[in-house]
CSV table of C-alpha atoms (C1' of nucleotides) in Angstrom, one decimal:
chain,number,residue,atom,x,y,z
W,196,MET,CA,-0.2,0.0,0.2
W,197,SER,CA,2.2,2.8,1.4
W,198,ASN,CA,5.1,2.1,-1.3
W,199,PHE,CA,7.5,5.6,-0.7
W,200,THR,CA,6.2,6.4,2.1
W,201,LYS,CA,9.3,6.6,4.2
W,202,PRO,CA,12.2,7.1,1.1
W,203,SER,CA,15.1,6.5,3.5
W,204,PRO,CA,17.9,9.4,3.7
W,205,ASN,CA,20.6,5.6,3.3
W,206,VAL,CA,19.8,3.8,0.1
W,207,THR,CA,22.1,1.1,0.0
W,208,ILE,CA,22.9,-1.2,-3.6
W,209,HIS,CA,23.0,-4.9,-3.3
W,210,ARG,CA,24.0,-7.3,-5.7
W,211,ILE,CA,23.4,-10.4,-6.2
W,212,ILE,CA,26.5,-12.6,-6.9
W,213,PRO,CA,25.7,-15.8,-9.1
W,214,SER,CA,25.8,-18.8,-6.7
W,215,ASN,CA,28.5,-20.9,-9.4
W,216,HIS,CA,30.6,-18.3,-8.5
W,217,LYS,CA,31.1,-19.4,-5.0
W,218,GLU,CA,33.5,-21.5,-5.3
W,219,SER,CA,34.9,-20.7,-8.9
W,220,SER,CA,37.0,-17.9,-8.6
W,221,ASN,CA,38.8,-16.6,-5.6
W,222,PRO,CA,41.5,-14.4,-7.1
W,223,SER,CA,42.9,-12.3,-3.9
W,224,GLU,CA,42.8,-8.9,-5.0
W,225,GLU,CA,46.5,-8.5,-5.5
W,226,ASP,CA,46.1,-10.6,-8.3
W,227,CYS,CA,44.2,-8.2,-9.9
W,228,VAL,CA,45.7,-5.0,-8.9
W,229,SER,CA,49.3,-5.5,-8.1
W,230,ASP,CA,50.3,-8.1,-11.3
W,231,THR,CA,49.5,-6.2,-14.2
W,232,SER,CA,52.9,-5.5,-15.5
W,233,SER,CA,53.8,-8.5,-17.4
W,234,ALA,CA,52.3,-9.5,-20.8
W,235,THR,CA,51.7,-13.1,-19.8
W,236,SER,CA,50.3,-12.4,-16.2
W,237,TYR,CA,48.0,-9.5,-18.0
W,238,ASN,CA,46.5,-11.7,-20.4
W,239,LEU,CA,45.8,-14.5,-17.4
W,240,LEU,CA,44.3,-11.7,-15.7
W,241,VAL,CA,42.2,-10.7,-18.3
W,242,GLU,CA,40.6,-14.1,-19.1
W,243,ARG,CA,39.8,-14.3,-15.3
W,244,CYS,CA,38.6,-11.1,-15.4
W,245,LEU,CA,36.3,-12.1,-18.6
W,246,GLU,CA,35.2,-15.4,-16.8
W,247,ILE,CA,34.1,-13.5,-14.2
W,248,LEU,CA,32.5,-10.6,-15.8
W,249,VAL,CA,30.7,-12.8,-18.4
W,250,ASP,CA,29.3,-15.2,-15.8
W,251,THR,CA,28.3,-12.3,-13.8
W,252,PHE,CA,26.9,-10.2,-16.7
W,253,ASN,CA,25.1,-12.7,-18.5
W,254,LYS,CA,22.4,-13.4,-15.7
W,255,THR,CA,19.8,-11.2,-16.4
W,256,ILE,CA,19.3,-9.7,-13.0
W,257,GLY,CA,22.5,-7.2,-14.4
W,258,LEU,CA,22.1,-3.7,-13.5
W,259,ASP,CA,18.7,-3.6,-11.7
W,260,ASP,CA,20.5,-2.3,-8.9
W,261,LEU,CA,22.6,0.6,-10.4
W,262,GLU,CA,19.3,1.9,-11.6
W,263,LEU,CA,17.5,1.1,-8.0
W,264,SER,CA,20.6,3.1,-6.4
W,265,SER,CA,19.5,6.3,-4.5
W,266,ASP,CA,19.4,9.4,-5.9
W,267,GLU,CA,22.2,12.3,-4.9
W,268,ASP,CA,19.7,13.5,-2.8
W,269,SER,CA,17.3,10.9,-2.5
W,270,SER,CA,14.1,11.7,-0.8
W,271,ASN,CA,12.8,12.2,-4.6
W,272,LEU,CA,13.6,8.6,-5.3
W,273,ARG,CA,10.4,7.9,-5.9
W,274,LYS,CA,10.7,10.5,-8.8
W,275,LYS,CA,13.1,8.9,-10.4
W,276,ILE,CA,12.7,7.8,-14.4
W,277,ILE,CA,12.7,5.0,-16.4
W,278,PRO,CA,14.1,6.4,-19.7
W,279,ASP,CA,12.8,3.1,-22.0
W,280,ILE,CA,9.5,3.7,-21.1
W,281,ASN,CA,9.7,6.8,-19.7
W,282,LEU,CA,8.2,5.8,-16.1
W,283,THR,CA,8.5,7.6,-13.0
W,284,TYR,CA,9.3,5.1,-10.1
W,285,GLU,CA,6.0,5.7,-8.5
W,286,ARG,CA,4.5,5.1,-11.4
W,287,LEU,CA,6.2,2.2,-12.3
W,288,ILE,CA,4.4,0.0,-9.3
W,289,SER,CA,1.4,1.8,-9.5
W,290,ILE,CA,0.6,1.2,-13.1
W,291,ASN,CA,-1.1,-2.5,-13.5
W,292,MET,CA,0.6,-5.0,-15.6
W,293,ARG,CA,-1.6,-4.8,-18.6
W,294,GLU,CA,-0.4,-1.3,-19.6
W,295,LEU,CA,3.1,-2.0,-18.8
W,296,ASN,CA,3.6,-4.8,-20.8
W,297,ILE,CA,1.7,-2.4,-23.8
W,298,LEU,CA,4.9,-0.1,-22.3
W,299,LEU,CA,7.2,-2.9,-22.6
W,300,LYS,CA,6.6,-4.9,-25.7
W,301,ASP,CA,9.3,-3.0,-27.7
W,302,LEU,CA,11.9,-3.9,-25.6
W,303,SER,CA,14.3,-7.0,-25.6
W,304,LYS,CA,13.7,-9.6,-23.8
W,305,LYS,CA,16.2,-9.1,-21.5
W,306,ARG,CA,15.7,-5.4,-20.5
W,307,ARG,CA,11.9,-6.3,-20.1
W,308,MET,CA,13.0,-8.7,-17.2
W,309,GLU,CA,15.1,-5.5,-15.3
W,310,ILE,CA,12.4,-3.1,-15.9
W,311,LYS,CA,10.0,-6.1,-14.3
W,312,ASN,CA,13.0,-7.0,-11.9
W,313,ILE,CA,13.3,-3.2,-10.7
W,314,ARG,CA,9.6,-2.9,-10.1
W,315,ARG,CA,9.2,-6.3,-8.1
W,316,THR,CA,12.0,-4.5,-6.0
W,317,LEU,CA,10.3,-1.4,-5.4
W,318,LYS,CA,7.3,-3.7,-4.6
W,319,ASN,CA,9.2,-5.4,-2.0
W,320,ARG,CA,10.5,-2.2,-0.5
W,321,GLY,CA,6.8,-1.1,0.5
W,322,TYR,CA,5.9,-4.2,1.6
W,323,VAL,CA,8.4,-4.2,3.9
W,324,ALA,CA,8.0,-0.9,5.1
W,325,ASP,CA,4.5,-1.5,5.5
W,326,SER,CA,5.0,-4.5,7.2
W,327,ARG,CA,7.1,-2.5,9.9
W,328,THR,CA,4.7,0.3,10.1
W,329,ARG,CA,2.3,-2.6,11.2
W,330,ARG,CA,3.9,-3.7,13.9
W,331,LEU,CA,4.9,-0.8,14.9
W,332,ILE,CA,1.0,0.3,15.6
W,333,GLU,CA,0.6,-3.2,16.7
W,334,ASN,CA,2.6,-2.7,19.3
W,335,ASP,CA,1.1,1.0,20.0
W,336,GLU,CA,-2.4,-0.8,20.6
W,337,ILE,CA,-1.3,-3.5,22.5
W,338,GLU,CA,0.6,-0.8,25.0
W,339,LYS,CA,-2.5,1.4,24.9
W,340,GLU,CA,-4.7,-1.7,26.0
W,341,ILE,CA,-2.7,-2.5,29.1
W,342,GLN,CA,-2.8,0.8,30.3
W,343,LEU,CA,-6.8,0.7,29.5
W,344,MET,CA,-6.9,-2.4,31.3
W,345,ASN,CA,-4.6,-1.5,34.3
W,346,LYS,CA,-7.5,2.0,34.5
W,347,LYS,CA,-10.0,-0.4,34.9
W,348,LYS,CA,-8.2,-2.9,37.2
W,349,GLU,CA,-8.0,0.4,39.3
W,350,GLN,CA,-11.5,1.5,38.8
W,351,VAL,CA,-13.0,-1.8,39.8
W,352,SER,CA,-10.6,-2.2,42.9
W,353,GLU,CA,-12.4,1.2,44.2
W,354,GLU,CA,-15.6,-0.3,43.5
W,355,ILE,CA,-14.6,-3.4,45.6
W,356,ASN,CA,-13.2,-0.9,48.2
W,357,ALA,CA,-16.0,1.4,48.3
W,358,ASN,CA,-18.6,-2.1,48.5
W,359,LYS,CA,-16.4,-3.1,51.7
W,360,PHE,CA,-16.8,0.0,53.1
W,361,ARG,CA,-20.6,-0.5,52.6
W,362,LEU,CA,-21.0,-3.4,53.9
W,363,ASN,CA,-19.1,-2.1,57.1
W,364,VAL,CA,-21.6,0.5,57.3
W,365,ILE,CA,-24.4,-1.6,57.1
W,366,ILE,CA,-22.7,-4.3,59.8
W,367,GLU,CA,-22.8,-1.6,61.6
W,368,SER,CA,-26.2,-0.3,61.9
W,369,CYS,CA,-26.9,-3.8,62.1
W,370,GLU,CA,-25.4,-3.8,65.7
W,371,LYS,CA,-27.1,-0.8,66.3
W,372,ILE,CA,-30.3,-2.5,66.0
W,373,LEU,CA,-29.1,-5.3,68.0
W,374,HIS,CA,-27.8,-3.4,71.1
W,375,SER,CA,-31.4,-1.9,70.5
W,376,ILE,CA,-33.2,-4.9,70.8
W,377,ASP,CA,-30.8,-5.7,73.8
W,378,LYS,CA,-33.8,-3.5,75.8
W,379,TYR,CA,-36.2,-5.4,74.9
W,380,ASP,CA,-38.0,-9.1,76.0
W,381,LYS,CA,-37.2,-11.9,74.0
W,382,ALA,CA,-33.9,-10.4,73.0
W,383,GLU,CA,-31.7,-13.6,72.6
W,384,GLU,CA,-34.1,-15.3,70.7
W,385,LEU,CA,-34.2,-12.6,67.9
W,386,LYS,CA,-30.8,-12.3,67.8
W,387,ALA,CA,-30.2,-16.0,67.5
W,388,GLU,CA,-32.8,-16.1,64.7
W,389,VAL,CA,-30.8,-13.5,62.9
W,390,LYS,CA,-27.6,-15.0,63.4
W,391,ALA,CA,-28.9,-18.4,61.9
W,392,THR,CA,-30.3,-16.3,58.9
W,393,VAL,CA,-26.8,-14.7,58.1
W,394,MET,CA,-25.1,-17.5,58.8
W,395,LYS,CA,-27.3,-20.0,56.5
W,396,GLU,CA,-27.2,-17.6,53.5
W,397,CYS,CA,-23.8,-15.0,53.6
W,398,PRO,CA,-20.8,-17.5,53.1
W,399,PHE,CA,-18.3,-14.5,54.1
W,400,THR,CA,-15.1,-15.1,52.8
W,401,ASP,CA,-13.8,-11.4,54.3
W,402,LYS,CA,-12.7,-13.3,58.0
W,403,GLU,CA,-11.9,-10.0,59.6
W,404,MET,CA,-16.0,-9.1,58.4
W,405,GLU,CA,-17.1,-12.4,59.1
W,406,LYS,CA,-15.8,-11.9,62.4
W,407,THR,CA,-17.4,-8.6,63.3
W,408,PHE,CA,-20.6,-9.4,62.2
W,409,LEU,CA,-20.5,-12.8,64.1
W,410,ASN,CA,-19.5,-10.8,67.3
W,411,LEU,CA,-22.7,-8.8,66.7
W,412,ALA,CA,-25.1,-11.4,66.5
W,413,THR,CA,-23.3,-13.3,69.7
G,1366,MET,CA,24.7,-13.6,22.6
G,1367,SER,CA,23.2,-16.2,20.5
G,1368,ASN,CA,25.2,-16.2,17.5
G,1369,PHE,CA,24.5,-18.9,15.2
G,1370,THR,CA,21.5,-20.2,17.7
G,1371,LYS,CA,19.3,-19.8,14.1
G,1372,PRO,CA,21.3,-21.2,11.2
G,1373,SER,CA,19.6,-20.3,8.2
G,1374,PRO,CA,19.2,-22.8,5.3
G,1375,ASN,CA,18.5,-20.1,3.1
G,1376,VAL,CA,21.6,-17.8,3.2
G,1377,THR,CA,22.3,-15.5,0.4
G,1378,ILE,CA,24.8,-13.7,-0.7
G,1379,HIS,CA,25.2,-9.9,-1.3
G,1380,ARG,CA,28.1,-7.5,-2.3
G,1381,ILE,CA,28.2,-3.6,-2.2
G,1382,ILE,CA,28.9,-2.3,-5.4
G,1383,PRO,CA,30.9,0.6,-4.9
G,1384,SER,CA,28.9,4.0,-5.0
G,1385,ASN,CA,31.0,5.7,-7.7
G,1386,HIS,CA,29.9,2.7,-10.0
G,1387,LYS,CA,26.8,4.6,-10.1
G,1388,GLU,CA,27.3,6.3,-13.1
G,1389,SER,CA,30.8,5.7,-14.1
G,1390,SER,CA,29.9,2.5,-16.2
G,1391,ASN,CA,27.2,1.3,-17.7
G,1392,PRO,CA,28.0,-1.4,-20.3
G,1393,SER,CA,24.5,-2.8,-21.0
G,1394,GLU,CA,25.1,-7.2,-21.0
G,1395,GLU,CA,25.2,-7.0,-24.6
G,1396,ASP,CA,28.4,-5.0,-24.9
G,1397,CYS,CA,30.3,-7.7,-22.7
G,1398,VAL,CA,28.5,-10.6,-23.9
G,1399,SER,CA,27.4,-10.8,-27.9
G,1400,ASP,CA,30.9,-8.9,-29.2
G,1401,THR,CA,33.4,-10.7,-28.5
G,1402,SER,CA,34.6,-11.9,-32.2
G,1403,SER,CA,36.8,-8.6,-33.6
G,1404,ALA,CA,40.1,-8.0,-32.3
G,1405,THR,CA,39.5,-4.5,-31.4
G,1406,SER,CA,36.5,-4.4,-30.0
G,1407,TYR,CA,37.8,-7.4,-27.7
G,1408,ASN,CA,40.3,-5.1,-26.7
G,1409,LEU,CA,38.1,-2.4,-25.9
G,1410,LEU,CA,36.2,-4.6,-23.9
G,1411,VAL,CA,38.8,-5.6,-22.0
G,1412,GLU,CA,39.9,-2.0,-21.0
G,1413,ARG,CA,36.3,-1.6,-20.1
G,1414,CYS,CA,35.9,-4.6,-18.3
G,1415,LEU,CA,39.3,-4.0,-16.0
G,1416,GLU,CA,38.2,-0.5,-15.2
G,1417,ILE,CA,35.3,-2.1,-13.5
G,1418,LEU,CA,37.2,-4.3,-11.9
G,1419,VAL,CA,40.3,-3.2,-10.7
G,1420,ASP,CA,37.6,-0.4,-9.0
G,1421,THR,CA,35.7,-3.3,-7.4
G,1422,PHE,CA,38.8,-5.5,-6.6
G,1423,ASN,CA,40.6,-2.1,-4.9
G,1424,LYS,CA,38.0,-2.2,-2.3
G,1425,THR,CA,38.9,-3.7,0.6
G,1426,ILE,CA,35.6,-5.2,1.2
G,1427,GLY,CA,36.3,-7.0,-1.6
G,1428,LEU,CA,35.9,-11.0,-1.3
G,1429,ASP,CA,34.4,-11.8,2.2
G,1430,ASP,CA,30.8,-12.1,1.1
G,1431,LEU,CA,32.1,-15.1,-1.1
G,1432,GLU,CA,34.0,-16.1,2.4
G,1433,LEU,CA,30.3,-15.6,3.8
G,1434,SER,CA,28.6,-17.7,1.9
G,1435,SER,CA,27.1,-20.8,2.8
G,1436,ASP,CA,28.1,-24.6,2.5
G,1437,GLU,CA,26.6,-27.0,0.6
G,1438,ASP,CA,24.5,-27.8,3.7
G,1439,SER,CA,24.6,-24.6,5.8
G,1440,SER,CA,23.6,-26.3,8.8
G,1441,ASN,CA,27.2,-26.3,9.9
G,1442,LEU,CA,27.8,-23.2,8.5
G,1443,ARG,CA,29.7,-22.7,11.9
G,1444,LYS,CA,31.9,-24.8,11.4
G,1445,LYS,CA,33.6,-23.3,7.9
G,1446,ILE,CA,37.2,-22.7,9.0
G,1447,ILE,CA,39.0,-19.4,7.3
G,1448,PRO,CA,42.3,-20.6,6.1
G,1449,ASP,CA,44.5,-18.4,7.3
G,1450,ILE,CA,44.4,-18.3,10.9
G,1451,ASN,CA,43.1,-21.9,11.3
G,1452,LEU,CA,39.3,-20.8,12.6
G,1453,THR,CA,36.1,-22.0,12.6
G,1454,TYR,CA,33.9,-19.2,12.2
G,1455,GLU,CA,32.2,-19.9,15.6
G,1456,ARG,CA,35.6,-19.8,17.0
G,1457,LEU,CA,36.1,-16.0,15.1
G,1458,ILE,CA,33.4,-14.3,16.6
G,1459,SER,CA,33.6,-16.0,20.1
G,1460,ILE,CA,37.7,-14.9,20.3
G,1461,ASN,CA,38.7,-11.6,21.7
G,1462,MET,CA,40.6,-9.3,20.0
G,1463,ARG,CA,43.6,-9.2,21.5
G,1464,GLU,CA,44.0,-12.8,20.4
G,1465,LEU,CA,42.8,-12.1,17.2
G,1466,ASN,CA,45.5,-9.0,16.1
G,1467,ILE,CA,48.0,-12.0,17.1
G,1468,LEU,CA,46.9,-14.8,14.8
G,1469,LEU,CA,46.5,-11.6,12.1
G,1470,LYS,CA,50.1,-10.0,12.6
G,1471,ASP,CA,51.4,-11.7,9.8
G,1472,LEU,CA,48.7,-10.9,7.5
G,1473,SER,CA,48.6,-8.2,4.9
G,1474,LYS,CA,46.7,-5.5,6.0
G,1475,LYS,CA,44.1,-6.0,3.5
G,1476,ARG,CA,43.7,-9.4,4.5
G,1477,ARG,CA,43.6,-8.4,7.9
G,1478,MET,CA,40.8,-6.1,7.3
G,1479,GLU,CA,38.7,-8.6,5.4
G,1480,ILE,CA,38.7,-11.1,8.2
G,1481,LYS,CA,38.1,-8.3,10.7
G,1482,ASN,CA,35.1,-7.1,8.5
G,1483,ILE,CA,34.0,-10.9,8.2
G,1484,ARG,CA,34.3,-11.2,11.7
G,1485,ARG,CA,31.6,-7.8,11.6
G,1486,THR,CA,29.4,-9.5,9.5
G,1487,LEU,CA,29.0,-12.9,11.8
G,1488,LYS,CA,28.5,-10.7,15.0
G,1489,ASN,CA,26.0,-8.4,13.4
G,1490,ARG,CA,24.1,-11.7,11.8
G,1491,GLY,CA,23.9,-12.8,15.5
G,1492,TYR,CA,22.8,-9.3,16.6
G,1493,VAL,CA,19.6,-9.3,14.5
G,1494,ALA,CA,19.3,-12.7,15.1
G,1495,ASP,CA,18.9,-11.5,19.3
G,1496,SER,CA,17.0,-8.6,17.9
G,1497,ARG,CA,14.1,-10.9,16.6
G,1498,THR,CA,14.1,-13.2,19.1
G,1499,ARG,CA,13.8,-10.7,21.8
G,1500,ARG,CA,11.1,-9.4,19.6
G,1501,LEU,CA,9.2,-12.7,19.3
G,1502,ILE,CA,9.7,-13.2,23.4
G,1503,GLU,CA,8.5,-9.6,24.1
G,1504,ASN,CA,5.4,-10.3,22.4
G,1505,ASP,CA,4.6,-13.4,24.0
G,1506,GLU,CA,5.2,-11.8,27.6
G,1507,ILE,CA,3.0,-9.4,26.3
G,1508,GLU,CA,0.0,-11.5,25.3
G,1509,LYS,CA,0.3,-13.8,28.6
G,1510,GLU,CA,0.6,-10.5,30.1
G,1511,ILE,CA,-3.0,-9.7,28.5
G,1512,GLN,CA,-4.4,-12.8,29.1
G,1513,LEU,CA,-3.1,-12.9,32.8
G,1514,MET,CA,-5.0,-9.6,33.7
G,1515,ASN,CA,-8.1,-11.3,31.8
G,1516,LYS,CA,-8.2,-13.7,34.2
G,1517,LYS,CA,-7.9,-11.4,37.0
G,1518,LYS,CA,-10.6,-9.0,35.8
G,1519,GLU,CA,-13.1,-11.9,36.2
G,1520,GLN,CA,-12.0,-13.2,39.6
G,1521,VAL,CA,-12.4,-9.0,40.5
G,1522,SER,CA,-16.0,-9.4,38.6
G,1523,GLU,CA,-16.8,-12.7,40.4
G,1524,GLU,CA,-15.6,-11.1,43.8
G,1525,ILE,CA,-17.6,-8.3,43.4
G,1526,ASN,CA,-21.1,-10.0,42.7
G,1527,ALA,CA,-20.0,-12.2,45.7
G,1528,ASN,CA,-20.2,-8.8,48.0
G,1529,LYS,CA,-23.1,-7.8,46.4
G,1530,PHE,CA,-25.2,-11.3,46.8
G,1531,ARG,CA,-23.3,-10.7,50.9
G,1532,LEU,CA,-24.7,-7.0,51.0
G,1533,ASN,CA,-28.1,-8.5,49.6
G,1534,VAL,CA,-28.0,-11.3,52.6
G,1535,ILE,CA,-27.2,-8.6,55.1
G,1536,ILE,CA,-29.9,-6.0,53.9
G,1537,GLU,CA,-32.6,-9.1,54.3
G,1538,SER,CA,-30.9,-10.0,57.6
G,1539,CYS,CA,-31.9,-6.2,58.5
G,1540,GLU,CA,-35.1,-6.6,57.2
G,1541,LYS,CA,-36.2,-9.0,59.1
G,1542,ILE,CA,-34.6,-7.7,62.1
G,1543,LEU,CA,-36.8,-4.4,61.6
G,1544,HIS,CA,-39.7,-6.5,60.8
G,1545,SER,CA,-39.3,-8.3,64.3
G,1546,ILE,CA,-38.7,-4.7,65.8
G,1547,ASP,CA,-42.1,-3.8,65.0
G,1548,LYS,CA,-43.6,-6.3,67.6
G,1549,TYR,CA,-42.2,-3.5,69.9
G,1550,ASP,CA,-42.8,-0.8,71.5
G,1551,LYS,CA,-41.2,2.6,70.3
G,1552,ALA,CA,-40.4,1.0,67.6
G,1553,GLU,CA,-41.0,3.5,64.7
G,1554,GLU,CA,-38.7,5.4,66.6
G,1555,LEU,CA,-35.4,2.9,66.3
G,1556,LYS,CA,-36.0,2.4,63.0
G,1557,ALA,CA,-35.9,6.3,61.9
G,1558,GLU,CA,-32.6,6.2,64.2
G,1559,VAL,CA,-30.6,3.1,62.5
G,1560,LYS,CA,-32.1,5.2,58.9
G,1561,ALA,CA,-30.4,8.5,60.0
G,1562,THR,CA,-27.5,6.5,60.5
G,1563,VAL,CA,-27.6,4.3,57.2
G,1564,MET,CA,-28.0,7.7,55.4
G,1565,LYS,CA,-25.7,9.7,56.8
G,1566,GLU,CA,-22.3,6.8,56.7
G,1567,CYS,CA,-23.2,4.9,53.5
G,1568,PRO,CA,-23.5,6.6,50.3
G,1569,PHE,CA,-25.0,4.2,48.1
G,1570,THR,CA,-24.5,4.1,44.2
G,1571,ASP,CA,-26.3,1.1,43.2
G,1572,LYS,CA,-29.5,2.7,43.0
G,1573,GLU,CA,-31.2,-0.6,43.4
G,1574,MET,CA,-29.8,-1.8,46.8
G,1575,GLU,CA,-30.4,2.0,47.9
G,1576,LYS,CA,-34.1,1.9,47.4
G,1577,THR,CA,-34.5,-1.7,48.9
G,1578,PHE,CA,-32.9,-0.8,52.0
G,1579,LEU,CA,-34.1,2.9,52.3
G,1580,ASN,CA,-37.5,0.6,52.0
G,1581,LEU,CA,-36.8,-1.3,54.4
G,1582,ALA,CA,-36.4,1.3,56.9
G,1583,THR,CA,-39.2,3.8,56.1
H,671,DA,C1',35.2,-2.9,19.4
H,672,DT,C1',30.7,-3.8,20.6
H,673,DG,C1',25.8,-3.9,20.5
H,674,DA,C1',21.3,-2.3,19.0
H,675,DT,C1',18.4,-1.2,15.6
H,676,DG,C1',15.7,0.3,10.4
H,677,DA,C1',15.9,0.2,5.9
H,678,DG,C1',16.7,-2.3,2.1
H,679,DT,C1',17.3,-6.9,-0.3
H,680,DG,C1',16.3,-11.6,-2.3
H,681,DA,C1',14.6,-16.4,-1.2
H,682,DG,C1',10.3,-19.1,-0.6
H,683,DC,C1',6.1,-19.3,0.4
H,684,DA,C1',0.5,-18.7,-0.5
H,685,DT,C1',-2.8,-16.6,-2.7
I,1346,DA,C1',1.8,-11.4,-10.6
I,1347,DT,C1',1.2,-10.1,-5.5
I,1348,DG,C1',1.6,-10.0,-0.7
I,1349,DC,C1',4.1,-11.3,3.0
I,1350,DT,C1',7.6,-12.9,6.0
I,1351,DC,C1',12.4,-14.3,7.4
I,1352,DA,C1',17.1,-13.8,7.5
I,1353,DC,C1',21.0,-11.4,6.1
I,1354,DT,C1',23.8,-7.0,5.1
I,1355,DC,C1',24.8,-2.6,5.6
I,1356,DA,C1',24.6,2.1,7.6
I,1357,DT,C1',24.4,4.4,11.6
I,1358,DC,C1',24.3,5.7,16.4
I,1359,DA,C1',25.5,5.3,21.1
I,1360,DT,C1',28.6,2.7,24.6
DNA sequence: ATGATGAGTGAGCAT
DNA sequence: ATGCTCACTCATCAT
């Protein structure tokens, strides 16, 4: 989606080394740099160099990297133009294949592949950028969610404390009632009845509160 | 830390193209591949190729990539050996600089830089792998934290409900007491007193519960 | 020198 | 072809 949303100021240039090069050549730099005086070694050098060059340039991925390299300023890399088809990079990735193929039809097969590879690479660049952005956003959201849950947790804690306070107030009210009842006949019988009711229906888990209440009713 | 903990099955090989190549050379592949028959063009080609090669190989970063490339199987990439100093990759990154410098002292400056660059790259490989792992672990932990918080939230909700239930039980007990009191003299006066106490100290927020209680004491 | 991180790259998978 | 993700590389910053 957001290709080119973040043109980097530091664009690096990479190039594939075809895998069949892996063990084929191991000319330490000295071979190529320092020993260019004698004719024979020169020829050997040339042979070797050509071997490498031909091999390298034979690959269709040839010059994409150079074309993909950053401009001097690179902040408007998206404005770079591919001369063969007169399209900016920005346009190259937004155009659809149907139209692109029309533009490409007169170019060599090699060049067609090159341009398509440029397109692919540019698209990849965007995908990765999107992927990274997405990850950042997701992390932010999770962080916010955690903060929100913490807030809610505090609210709930406060609610619990408020409820406990109310319970205590009510228990104290009951205490008053019970003490008041002491003045009357049959108070013991009544208190016992109340205690039985409470014990049966109210499974206390808060030990202190339980003790308080039972003390009231004894 | 965990360098080489995850040797990838797919190791790619990259090479820097020195930046001064950007506009210096633009030999389309055809130049090098197809036109090797005539002597003059051959010489031109050689000249051109050498220009590029010398430039490329002059850079100290020369062949690191080839040496860093994957083995055939690549699962034991860490076992790869750098012949000049007879160290495996695994050892190369674990050895300290002091010892390494001793091993390197007889090599050419260029080669020393190459090996140090290999070391740097291998270390970087590890850093990035660690970074990725760290991110994954962190995400897992956050996810677990969220689950834990959700669980706690449910527990708290249950606690709240239990408290509300208890409140109701106690209120019902009060109701019983109050109704019992009706049998005695001065009952109205007592009830009014209890009601005043409760209203003063217990700021109800649960409207339904408040109504229930006030109905009791009226 | 070392460690961490951002951005670009190709490989490879899935659609 | 397209989108995504992984592992790698390098540049760059900070220590």
